[in-house]
Amino acid sequence: MKKRIVCAMMCVAMVATSLVGCGSKTDEGTANDAAATDDAADDAADAEATDDTAETGKVYYLNFKPEQADAWVELANAYTEETGVQVTVETAASGTYEQTLKSEMAKTDAPTLFQVNGPVGLASWKDYCYDLSGSDLYSQVKSDDFVLKDGDAVQGIAYVIETYGIIYNKTLLDEYCAKDYAVVKSADEINSFDKLKAVADSIQENKDDLGVEGAFTSAGMDSSSDWRFKTHLANLPIYYEYKDKGIGSTDKIEGTYLDNYKKIWDLYITDSTCEPTMISSKTGEDAEAEFIMGEAVFFQNGTWEYGNLIDGGMTDDDLGMLPIYIGAAGEENQGLCTGSENYWCVNKNASEADIQATLDFLNWCITSDTGRDSLANTMGFLTPFKSFDDGYTPANKLIECADEYIANGKTAVSWNFASIPSETWKDQVGAALTEYAQGTGDWDAVKTAFVDGWATEYEAAHAE
């Protein structure tokens, strides 16, 4: 490319020189020839710039996490400013990622970087996944526990390790524990479903004296919130059934712990800031606001929520986290739910230049000071990468809570909801939970959606 440009410019220069030397042109003609020479040089430079852009490639990241949308845009802009490489970040609306990904992948300029939520998500997109086994990104992963593989091919790499449970307002709970009617004197005493229910019932009964609207925030069942219950809460009965059987997935869930699922769901919708009939219209933002404003003591959510709580005016001294207890045997030894459903995948159908640009961007994100600072301190990510071990651990009180449970010998609950057969299964369970709460359906419908729906959706997902 460059040789052709040099030759072209030399030829133009030689012609211009010969014309001037012959004296066969007027001064005006000579000026025109000089202008033509400049135009040719400019065209050649423009052509080189265009080719260099094509060779450099570009990045298009379809982000899953709305709460980090602005931070990703800022990080992309910083990379572009530093390298000149174009990085576009788009974020799917909450609860719409799979739908958005399907739409974007059908376009000419499809995402070069996307994510799947685990083995089930990978099954839908494995034909789009570039093998990351030889990448700098993979070389930084601490363990294959954080990757998705198809044989030896590394098709997805987790970029954040997260924890969820029942976040509690420590200030309010301490005030409750000091009351004469309190059934515990410290949050440390809450180590089972029976203890949690006793405390929640007592708070609900004395909510006026405590100045709260309910023990738990509203269990909103719109798309911004229902994932907390049809996926994250549903993980508990799945976890205990898998634990009993020593398995990590199944084609047919038996629903052994669905009565326990009912116990915790009943507690959430009864000892709450709102009536059960209202939950279909309640949102994730409603629950967050109720918790920040001190209207509720308990809020099921995870470490990713920390920044929002702090931005809302809460402090580390206000925050604690409990495991989600459902009444299973041995749950006093249970820790928080820890894992990942966020795996980076690179689109193998992108151009070679775009694939390389995407790999370079990812490596920069996890090795540069700018990238690590953003992921750890702005986005609040605890990552599985070795490159973060030298001082890039996020300051997050909720992560500290998870570490304390591990330090005290508690067993973290694994994220088994990654084995849920489909989004349709989640939606059907969510709809049944809502109908039950509103009194327009019964618990048997939840069982049917959970058990029969699992078998049906698994079969459909694995049909030839």
CSV table of C-alpha atoms in Angstrom, one decimal:
chain,number,residue,atom,x,y,z
A,1,MET,CA,0.0,0.0,0.0
A,2,LYS,CA,2.7,2.5,1.1
A,3,LYS,CA,4.9,1.5,-1.9
A,4,ARG,CA,2.1,2.3,-4.3
A,5,ILE,CA,1.5,5.7,-2.7
A,6,VAL,CA,5.2,6.6,-2.8
A,7,CYS,CA,5.5,5.6,-6.5
A,8,ALA,CA,2.4,7.6,-7.3
A,9,MET,CA,3.8,10.7,-5.6
A,10,MET,CA,7.2,10.3,-7.3
A,11,CYS,CA,5.5,10.1,-10.7
A,12,VAL,CA,3.5,13.2,-10.0
A,13,ALA,CA,6.6,15.0,-8.8
A,14,MET,CA,8.6,13.9,-11.9
A,15,VAL,CA,5.9,15.1,-14.3
A,16,ALA,CA,5.6,18.4,-12.5
A,17,THR,CA,9.4,18.9,-12.6
A,18,SER,CA,9.7,18.0,-16.3
A,19,LEU,CA,7.0,20.5,-17.2
A,20,VAL,CA,8.6,23.3,-15.2
A,21,GLY,CA,12.0,22.4,-16.7
A,22,CYS,CA,10.8,22.5,-20.3
A,23,GLY,CA,9.3,26.0,-19.8
A,24,SER,CA,6.4,25.0,-22.0
A,25,LYS,CA,3.8,26.2,-19.4
A,26,THR,CA,2.8,29.6,-18.4
A,27,ASP,CA,3.1,30.6,-14.7
A,28,GLU,CA,-0.7,30.0,-14.4
A,29,GLY,CA,-0.3,26.5,-15.9
A,30,THR,CA,2.6,25.8,-13.6
A,31,ALA,CA,0.5,26.9,-10.6
A,32,ASN,CA,-2.3,24.6,-11.8
A,33,ASP,CA,0.1,21.7,-12.1
A,34,ALA,CA,1.4,22.3,-8.6
A,35,ALA,CA,-2.2,22.4,-7.3
A,36,ALA,CA,-2.8,19.1,-9.1
A,37,THR,CA,0.3,17.6,-7.5
A,38,ASP,CA,-1.0,18.7,-4.0
A,39,ASP,CA,-4.4,17.2,-4.7
A,40,ALA,CA,-2.8,13.9,-5.7
A,41,ALA,CA,-0.7,13.9,-2.6
A,42,ASP,CA,-3.8,14.7,-0.5
A,43,ASP,CA,-5.8,11.9,-2.2
A,44,ALA,CA,-3.0,9.5,-1.5
A,45,ALA,CA,-2.8,10.5,2.1
A,46,ASP,CA,-6.5,10.1,2.5
A,47,ALA,CA,-6.4,6.6,0.9
A,48,GLU,CA,-3.6,5.6,3.3
A,49,ALA,CA,-5.6,6.9,6.3
A,50,THR,CA,-8.7,5.0,5.1
A,51,ASP,CA,-6.7,1.8,4.8
A,52,ASP,CA,-5.0,2.3,8.2
A,53,THR,CA,-8.5,2.7,9.8
A,54,ALA,CA,-9.6,-0.6,8.2
A,55,GLU,CA,-6.5,-2.4,9.3
A,56,THR,CA,-6.9,-1.0,12.9
A,57,GLY,CA,-10.4,-2.2,13.2
A,58,LYS,CA,-13.1,-1.0,15.6
A,59,VAL,CA,-15.0,-2.3,18.6
A,60,TYR,CA,-18.7,-2.6,19.2
A,61,TYR,CA,-19.7,-3.7,22.8
A,62,LEU,CA,-23.2,-4.7,23.6
A,63,ASN,CA,-23.3,-4.2,27.4
A,64,PHE,CA,-25.5,-6.2,29.6
A,65,LYS,CA,-25.4,-4.1,32.8
A,66,PRO,CA,-27.5,-0.9,32.7
A,67,GLU,CA,-26.0,0.2,36.1
A,68,GLN,CA,-22.5,0.5,34.4
A,69,ALA,CA,-23.7,2.0,31.1
A,70,ASP,CA,-22.2,5.4,31.6
A,71,ALA,CA,-18.9,4.0,33.0
A,72,TRP,CA,-18.4,1.8,30.0
A,73,VAL,CA,-19.0,4.8,27.6
A,74,GLU,CA,-16.4,6.8,29.6
A,75,LEU,CA,-13.9,4.0,29.5
A,76,ALA,CA,-14.5,3.5,25.7
A,77,ASN,CA,-13.9,7.2,25.1
A,78,ALA,CA,-10.7,7.0,27.1
A,79,TYR,CA,-9.4,4.1,25.0
A,80,THR,CA,-10.3,5.9,21.8
A,81,GLU,CA,-8.5,9.1,22.9
A,82,GLU,CA,-5.4,7.1,23.8
A,83,THR,CA,-5.3,4.8,20.8
A,84,GLY,CA,-7.4,6.3,18.1
A,85,VAL,CA,-9.5,3.1,17.9
A,86,GLN,CA,-13.2,3.6,17.6
A,87,VAL,CA,-15.1,1.9,20.5
A,88,THR,CA,-18.9,2.0,20.6
A,89,VAL,CA,-20.8,0.9,23.6
A,90,GLU,CA,-24.6,0.2,23.6
A,91,THR,CA,-26.5,-1.0,26.6
A,92,ALA,CA,-29.6,-3.2,26.5
A,93,ALA,CA,-32.5,-2.1,28.6
A,94,SER,CA,-33.0,-4.2,31.8
A,95,GLY,CA,-34.5,-7.6,31.0
A,96,THR,CA,-34.1,-7.2,27.2
A,97,TYR,CA,-30.5,-8.3,26.6
A,98,GLU,CA,-31.2,-11.6,24.7
A,99,GLN,CA,-33.8,-9.9,22.5
A,100,THR,CA,-31.5,-7.0,21.8
A,101,LEU,CA,-28.6,-9.2,21.0
A,102,LYS,CA,-30.6,-11.2,18.5
A,103,SER,CA,-31.6,-8.0,16.8
A,104,GLU,CA,-28.1,-6.5,16.8
A,105,MET,CA,-26.4,-9.7,15.5
A,106,ALA,CA,-28.7,-9.6,12.5
A,107,LYS,CA,-27.2,-6.3,11.4
A,108,THR,CA,-24.2,-5.6,9.1
A,109,ASP,CA,-22.3,-3.9,11.9
A,110,ALA,CA,-23.0,-6.5,14.6
A,111,PRO,CA,-21.4,-6.4,18.0
A,112,THR,CA,-17.8,-7.5,18.1
A,113,LEU,CA,-18.1,-8.0,21.9
A,114,PHE,CA,-21.1,-9.4,23.7
A,115,GLN,CA,-21.9,-11.7,26.6
A,116,VAL,CA,-23.7,-14.8,27.6
A,117,ASN,CA,-25.0,-15.7,31.0
A,118,GLY,CA,-23.6,-19.2,31.3
A,119,PRO,CA,-23.7,-22.6,29.7
A,120,VAL,CA,-27.3,-22.3,28.6
A,121,GLY,CA,-26.7,-18.9,27.2
A,122,LEU,CA,-23.6,-20.1,25.4
A,123,ALA,CA,-25.6,-22.9,23.8
A,124,SER,CA,-27.6,-20.3,21.8
A,125,TRP,CA,-24.5,-18.3,20.7
A,126,LYS,CA,-21.6,-20.8,20.6
A,127,ASP,CA,-21.5,-20.6,16.8
A,128,TYR,CA,-20.7,-16.9,17.1
A,129,CYS,CA,-17.9,-17.3,19.7
A,130,TYR,CA,-14.3,-16.8,18.8
A,131,ASP,CA,-11.8,-19.1,20.5
A,132,LEU,CA,-10.1,-17.1,23.3
A,133,SER,CA,-7.7,-19.8,24.3
A,134,GLY,CA,-4.7,-18.0,22.8
A,135,SER,CA,-5.7,-14.5,23.9
A,136,ASP,CA,-4.0,-12.2,26.4
A,137,LEU,CA,-7.3,-12.1,28.2
A,138,TYR,CA,-7.4,-15.8,28.9
A,139,SER,CA,-3.8,-15.8,30.1
A,140,GLN,CA,-4.9,-13.5,32.9
A,141,VAL,CA,-7.7,-15.7,34.2
A,142,LYS,CA,-7.0,-17.2,37.6
A,143,SER,CA,-8.8,-20.4,37.0
A,144,ASP,CA,-10.9,-22.3,34.4
A,145,ASP,CA,-13.7,-22.1,36.9
A,146,PHE,CA,-14.3,-18.7,35.3
A,147,VAL,CA,-14.4,-19.7,31.7
A,148,LEU,CA,-16.9,-21.4,29.4
A,149,LYS,CA,-15.4,-24.1,27.1
A,150,ASP,CA,-16.4,-26.3,24.2
A,151,GLY,CA,-13.7,-29.0,24.3
A,152,ASP,CA,-10.4,-27.0,24.3
A,153,ALA,CA,-11.9,-23.9,22.8
A,154,VAL,CA,-12.5,-21.0,25.3
A,155,GLN,CA,-15.7,-19.4,24.2
A,156,GLY,CA,-16.5,-17.2,27.1
A,157,ILE,CA,-14.6,-15.6,30.0
A,158,ALA,CA,-16.3,-14.2,33.2
A,159,TYR,CA,-15.3,-10.6,33.8
A,160,VAL,CA,-17.0,-10.1,37.2
A,161,ILE,CA,-17.6,-12.2,40.3
A,162,GLU,CA,-20.7,-11.1,42.1
A,163,THR,CA,-22.5,-11.9,45.3
A,164,TYR,CA,-26.1,-11.5,46.4
A,165,GLY,CA,-28.2,-12.1,49.4
A,166,ILE,CA,-30.5,-10.0,51.7
A,167,ILE,CA,-28.9,-6.6,52.1
A,168,TYR,CA,-30.1,-5.0,55.4
A,169,ASN,CA,-30.0,-1.5,56.8
A,170,LYS,CA,-27.7,-2.1,59.7
A,171,THR,CA,-28.7,1.2,61.4
A,172,LEU,CA,-32.4,0.3,61.4
A,173,LEU,CA,-31.8,-3.3,62.4
A,174,ASP,CA,-29.6,-2.2,65.3
A,175,GLU,CA,-32.4,0.2,66.4
A,176,TYR,CA,-34.8,-2.8,66.2
A,177,CYS,CA,-32.5,-5.0,68.2
A,178,ALA,CA,-32.4,-2.4,71.0
A,179,LYS,CA,-36.2,-2.6,71.4
A,180,ASP,CA,-37.9,-4.5,74.2
A,181,TYR,CA,-40.0,-6.4,71.7
A,182,ALA,CA,-37.0,-7.5,69.6
A,183,VAL,CA,-36.6,-11.3,69.1
A,184,VAL,CA,-32.9,-11.0,68.6
A,185,LYS,CA,-30.2,-8.7,70.0
A,186,SER,CA,-27.9,-8.8,67.0
A,187,ALA,CA,-28.0,-9.5,63.3
A,188,ASP,CA,-25.5,-12.3,64.1
A,189,GLU,CA,-28.3,-14.3,65.6
A,190,ILE,CA,-30.1,-14.5,62.2
A,191,ASN,CA,-28.8,-17.8,60.8
A,192,SER,CA,-31.9,-19.7,59.6
A,193,PHE,CA,-35.2,-19.1,58.0
A,194,ASP,CA,-37.1,-19.4,61.3
A,195,LYS,CA,-34.9,-16.6,62.8
A,196,LEU,CA,-35.3,-14.4,59.7
A,197,LYS,CA,-39.1,-14.9,59.8
A,198,ALA,CA,-39.3,-14.1,63.5
A,199,VAL,CA,-37.4,-10.9,63.0
A,200,ALA,CA,-39.3,-9.9,59.9
A,201,ASP,CA,-42.7,-10.6,61.5
A,202,SER,CA,-41.7,-8.6,64.6
A,203,ILE,CA,-40.5,-5.6,62.5
A,204,GLN,CA,-43.8,-5.7,60.4
A,205,GLU,CA,-45.9,-5.8,63.6
A,206,ASN,CA,-44.0,-2.8,65.0
A,207,LYS,CA,-43.3,-0.9,61.8
A,208,ASP,CA,-45.0,2.3,63.1
A,209,ASP,CA,-42.8,2.4,66.2
A,210,LEU,CA,-39.7,1.8,64.0
A,211,GLY,CA,-40.8,4.4,61.4
A,212,VAL,CA,-40.7,1.9,58.5
A,213,GLU,CA,-43.3,0.8,55.9
A,214,GLY,CA,-42.3,-2.9,56.1
A,215,ALA,CA,-39.6,-5.4,56.9
A,216,PHE,CA,-38.8,-6.1,53.2
A,217,THR,CA,-38.8,-3.8,50.2
A,218,SER,CA,-41.5,-4.4,47.6
A,219,ALA,CA,-41.1,-7.5,45.5
A,220,GLY,CA,-41.6,-5.8,42.2
A,221,MET,CA,-42.4,-8.1,39.3
A,222,ASP,CA,-41.9,-5.9,36.3
A,223,SER,CA,-38.9,-6.6,34.1
A,224,SER,CA,-36.6,-4.3,36.1
A,225,SER,CA,-37.1,-6.3,39.2
A,226,ASP,CA,-38.6,-9.8,38.6
A,227,TRP,CA,-35.2,-11.4,37.9
A,228,ARG,CA,-34.5,-11.1,41.6
A,229,PHE,CA,-37.2,-13.7,42.3
A,230,LYS,CA,-37.7,-15.8,39.2
A,231,THR,CA,-33.9,-16.3,38.8
A,232,HIS,CA,-31.9,-15.3,41.9
A,233,LEU,CA,-34.4,-16.5,44.5
A,234,ALA,CA,-35.2,-19.6,42.4
A,235,ASN,CA,-31.5,-20.4,42.6
A,236,LEU,CA,-31.9,-21.5,46.2
A,237,PRO,CA,-34.3,-24.5,45.7
A,238,ILE,CA,-32.2,-25.5,42.6
A,239,TYR,CA,-28.9,-25.2,44.6
A,240,TYR,CA,-30.2,-27.5,47.4
A,241,GLU,CA,-31.6,-30.1,45.0
A,242,TYR,CA,-28.3,-30.1,43.1
A,243,LYS,CA,-26.4,-30.3,46.3
A,244,ASP,CA,-28.3,-33.4,47.5
A,245,LYS,CA,-27.8,-35.1,44.2
A,246,GLY,CA,-24.2,-34.0,43.6
A,247,ILE,CA,-25.0,-32.6,40.2
A,248,GLY,CA,-24.5,-29.3,38.4
A,249,SER,CA,-27.4,-29.5,35.9
A,250,THR,CA,-30.4,-31.6,35.0
A,251,ASP,CA,-32.9,-32.3,32.3
A,252,LYS,CA,-35.7,-32.7,34.9
A,253,ILE,CA,-35.9,-30.7,38.1
A,254,GLU,CA,-37.9,-32.5,40.8
A,255,GLY,CA,-38.8,-29.4,42.9
A,256,THR,CA,-37.7,-31.0,46.2
A,257,TYR,CA,-37.4,-27.6,47.8
A,258,LEU,CA,-40.4,-25.8,46.3
A,259,ASP,CA,-42.1,-25.7,49.7
A,260,ASN,CA,-39.1,-23.8,51.0
A,261,TYR,CA,-39.3,-21.5,48.0
A,262,LYS,CA,-42.9,-20.8,49.0
A,263,LYS,CA,-41.8,-20.0,52.5
A,264,ILE,CA,-39.4,-17.3,51.6
A,265,TRP,CA,-41.7,-15.9,48.8
A,266,ASP,CA,-44.6,-15.7,51.3
A,267,LEU,CA,-42.3,-13.8,53.7
A,268,TYR,CA,-41.2,-11.3,51.0
A,269,ILE,CA,-44.8,-10.5,50.0
A,270,THR,CA,-46.4,-10.5,53.4
A,271,ASP,CA,-43.8,-8.6,55.5
A,272,SER,CA,-43.5,-5.9,52.9
A,273,THR,CA,-43.8,-2.2,52.1
A,274,CYS,CA,-46.8,-2.9,49.9
A,275,GLU,CA,-49.7,-5.2,49.6
A,276,PRO,CA,-49.1,-8.5,47.5
A,277,THR,CA,-51.7,-7.3,45.0
A,278,MET,CA,-49.5,-4.4,44.0
A,279,ILE,CA,-46.3,-6.2,43.1
A,280,SER,CA,-47.0,-6.4,39.4
A,281,SER,CA,-46.6,-2.6,39.1
A,282,LYS,CA,-43.6,-2.3,41.4
A,283,THR,CA,-40.2,-1.8,39.9
A,284,GLY,CA,-36.6,-2.3,40.9
A,285,GLU,CA,-36.3,1.5,41.3
A,286,ASP,CA,-39.2,1.4,43.8
A,287,ALA,CA,-37.5,-1.2,45.9
A,288,GLU,CA,-34.1,0.6,45.8
A,289,ALA,CA,-35.8,3.9,46.8
A,290,GLU,CA,-37.7,2.3,49.7
A,291,PHE,CA,-34.4,0.9,51.0
A,292,ILE,CA,-32.4,4.1,50.6
A,293,MET,CA,-35.1,6.1,52.3
A,294,GLY,CA,-35.3,3.8,55.3
A,295,GLU,CA,-38.8,2.6,54.6
A,296,ALA,CA,-37.6,-1.1,54.7
A,297,VAL,CA,-35.0,-3.0,56.6
A,298,PHE,CA,-34.3,-5.8,54.1
A,299,PHE,CA,-33.7,-5.7,50.4
A,300,GLN,CA,-32.8,-8.8,48.3
A,301,ASN,CA,-30.0,-7.7,45.9
A,302,GLY,CA,-26.3,-8.0,45.3
A,303,THR,CA,-22.9,-6.4,45.4
A,304,TRP,CA,-23.6,-4.6,42.1
A,305,GLU,CA,-26.1,-2.4,44.0
A,306,TYR,CA,-23.5,-0.9,46.3
A,307,GLY,CA,-22.8,2.2,44.2
A,308,ASN,CA,-26.4,3.1,43.9
A,309,LEU,CA,-26.9,2.8,47.7
A,310,ILE,CA,-23.9,5.0,48.4
A,311,ASP,CA,-24.9,7.5,45.7
A,312,GLY,CA,-28.3,7.6,47.4
A,313,GLY,CA,-26.8,8.7,50.7
A,314,MET,CA,-26.2,5.5,52.6
A,315,THR,CA,-22.8,4.8,54.1
A,316,ASP,CA,-20.8,1.6,54.8
A,317,ASP,CA,-22.0,1.8,58.4
A,318,ASP,CA,-25.6,1.4,57.2
A,319,LEU,CA,-25.0,-1.8,55.2
A,320,GLY,CA,-24.9,-5.5,56.0
A,321,MET,CA,-25.9,-8.6,54.2
A,322,LEU,CA,-27.5,-11.9,55.2
A,323,PRO,CA,-27.7,-15.2,53.3
A,324,ILE,CA,-31.1,-16.0,51.8
A,325,TYR,CA,-32.5,-18.6,54.2
A,326,ILE,CA,-35.3,-20.9,53.0
A,327,GLY,CA,-35.5,-23.5,55.8
A,328,ALA,CA,-33.1,-26.1,54.3
A,329,ALA,CA,-31.2,-28.5,56.6
A,330,GLY,CA,-27.8,-27.2,57.5
A,331,GLU,CA,-28.4,-23.7,56.3
A,332,GLU,CA,-26.8,-22.2,59.4
A,333,ASN,CA,-23.5,-23.0,57.6
A,334,GLN,CA,-24.6,-21.3,54.4
A,335,GLY,CA,-22.9,-18.2,53.1
A,336,LEU,CA,-24.0,-15.8,50.4
A,337,CYS,CA,-24.7,-16.6,46.8
A,338,THR,CA,-21.5,-16.1,44.8
A,339,GLY,CA,-20.7,-16.6,41.2
A,340,SER,CA,-21.0,-15.1,37.7
A,341,GLU,CA,-23.4,-15.0,34.8
A,342,ASN,CA,-21.5,-12.4,32.9
A,343,TYR,CA,-19.1,-13.9,30.3
A,344,TRP,CA,-17.4,-11.9,27.6
A,345,CYS,CA,-17.6,-13.4,24.1
A,346,VAL,CA,-15.9,-12.1,20.9
A,347,ASN,CA,-17.9,-12.4,17.7
A,348,LYS,CA,-15.9,-14.7,15.4
A,349,ASN,CA,-17.9,-13.5,12.4
A,350,ALA,CA,-16.5,-10.0,12.7
A,351,SER,CA,-13.6,-9.0,10.4
A,352,GLU,CA,-10.1,-10.0,11.5
A,353,ALA,CA,-9.3,-6.4,12.1
A,354,ASP,CA,-12.3,-5.9,14.3
A,355,ILE,CA,-11.6,-9.1,16.2
A,356,GLN,CA,-8.0,-8.0,16.9
A,357,ALA,CA,-9.2,-4.6,17.9
A,358,THR,CA,-11.7,-6.1,20.3
A,359,LEU,CA,-9.0,-8.4,21.9
A,360,ASP,CA,-6.7,-5.5,22.3
A,361,PHE,CA,-9.4,-3.4,23.9
A,362,LEU,CA,-10.2,-6.2,26.4
A,363,ASN,CA,-6.5,-6.7,27.3
A,364,TRP,CA,-6.2,-2.9,27.8
A,365,CYS,CA,-9.3,-3.0,30.1
A,366,ILE,CA,-7.8,-5.6,32.4
A,367,THR,CA,-4.1,-4.5,32.4
A,368,SER,CA,-3.9,-0.7,32.0
A,369,ASP,CA,-4.2,1.5,35.1
A,370,THR,CA,-7.1,3.3,33.4
A,371,GLY,CA,-9.0,0.1,32.7
A,372,ARG,CA,-8.4,-1.5,36.0
A,373,ASP,CA,-9.3,1.6,37.9
A,374,SER,CA,-12.6,1.9,36.0
A,375,LEU,CA,-13.6,-1.8,36.4
A,376,ALA,CA,-12.6,-2.0,40.1
A,377,ASN,CA,-13.3,1.4,41.5
A,378,THR,CA,-15.9,3.0,39.1
A,379,MET,CA,-17.9,-0.1,38.2
A,380,GLY,CA,-17.1,-1.9,41.4
A,381,PHE,CA,-16.2,-5.2,39.8
A,382,LEU,CA,-14.4,-8.0,41.6
A,383,THR,CA,-12.8,-9.7,38.7
A,384,PRO,CA,-11.2,-13.2,38.2
A,385,PHE,CA,-8.0,-11.7,36.6
A,386,LYS,CA,-4.5,-11.9,38.0
A,387,SER,CA,-3.8,-8.4,36.8
A,388,PHE,CA,-6.1,-7.0,39.5
A,389,ASP,CA,-4.2,-8.5,42.4
A,390,ASP,CA,-1.9,-5.5,42.9
A,391,GLY,CA,-4.3,-3.1,44.5
A,392,TYR,CA,-7.3,-3.1,42.2
A,393,THR,CA,-9.9,-4.6,44.6
A,394,PRO,CA,-13.1,-2.5,44.7
A,395,ALA,CA,-14.0,-0.7,47.9
A,396,ASN,CA,-17.4,-2.3,48.4
A,397,LYS,CA,-18.9,-3.0,51.8
A,398,LEU,CA,-21.1,-5.8,50.4
A,399,ILE,CA,-18.0,-7.6,49.0
A,400,GLU,CA,-16.5,-7.4,52.5
A,401,CYS,CA,-19.6,-9.0,53.9
A,402,ALA,CA,-19.2,-12.0,51.5
A,403,ASP,CA,-15.5,-12.3,52.5
A,404,GLU,CA,-16.4,-12.4,56.1
A,405,TYR,CA,-18.8,-15.3,55.6
A,406,ILE,CA,-16.0,-17.2,53.9
A,407,ALA,CA,-13.5,-16.3,56.6
A,408,ASN,CA,-16.0,-17.7,59.2
A,409,GLY,CA,-16.1,-21.0,57.4
A,410,LYS,CA,-19.5,-20.6,55.7
A,411,THR,CA,-20.1,-22.3,52.3
A,412,ALA,CA,-21.0,-19.9,49.5
A,413,VAL,CA,-24.1,-20.8,47.5
A,414,SER,CA,-23.2,-21.4,43.9
A,415,TRP,CA,-25.0,-19.8,41.0
A,416,ASN,CA,-26.9,-22.8,39.6
A,417,PHE,CA,-29.5,-20.7,37.8
A,418,ALA,CA,-27.1,-20.7,34.9
A,419,SER,CA,-28.5,-24.2,34.2
A,420,ILE,CA,-32.0,-22.9,33.9
A,421,PRO,CA,-33.1,-24.2,30.5
A,422,SER,CA,-34.5,-21.0,29.0
A,423,GLU,CA,-35.8,-17.4,29.5
A,424,THR,CA,-39.2,-18.8,28.8
A,425,TRP,CA,-39.0,-20.9,31.9
A,426,LYS,CA,-38.1,-17.9,34.0
A,427,ASP,CA,-40.9,-15.9,32.5
A,428,GLN,CA,-43.4,-18.7,33.3
A,429,VAL,CA,-42.2,-19.0,36.8
A,430,GLY,CA,-42.3,-15.3,37.3
A,431,ALA,CA,-45.9,-15.1,36.0
A,432,ALA,CA,-47.0,-17.9,38.3
A,433,LEU,CA,-45.4,-16.2,41.3
A,434,THR,CA,-47.2,-12.9,40.5
A,435,GLU,CA,-50.6,-14.6,40.0
A,436,TYR,CA,-50.1,-16.4,43.4
A,437,ALA,CA,-49.2,-13.2,45.2
A,438,GLN,CA,-52.2,-11.4,43.7
A,439,GLY,CA,-54.6,-14.2,44.6
A,440,THR,CA,-55.5,-15.0,41.0
A,441,GLY,CA,-53.5,-18.2,41.0
A,442,ASP,CA,-52.4,-20.9,43.4
A,443,TRP,CA,-49.0,-22.4,44.4
A,444,ASP,CA,-49.6,-25.5,42.3
A,445,ALA,CA,-49.3,-23.3,39.2
A,446,VAL,CA,-45.8,-22.2,40.4
A,447,LYS,CA,-44.9,-25.9,40.9
A,448,THR,CA,-46.1,-26.7,37.4
A,449,ALA,CA,-44.2,-23.9,35.9
A,450,PHE,CA,-41.1,-24.9,37.8
A,451,VAL,CA,-41.1,-28.6,37.3
A,452,ASP,CA,-43.1,-29.4,34.1
A,453,GLY,CA,-41.8,-26.2,32.5
A,454,TRP,CA,-38.2,-27.2,33.1
A,455,ALA,CA,-38.6,-30.5,31.4
A,456,THR,CA,-40.5,-29.0,28.4
A,457,GLU,CA,-38.0,-26.1,28.0
A,458,TYR,CA,-35.0,-28.4,28.4
A,459,GLU,CA,-36.3,-30.8,25.7
A,460,ALA,CA,-37.0,-27.9,23.4
A,461,ALA,CA,-33.5,-26.4,23.9
A,462,HIS,CA,-31.9,-29.8,23.2
A,463,ALA,CA,-34.1,-30.9,20.3
A,464,GLU,CA,-32.2,-32.1,17.2
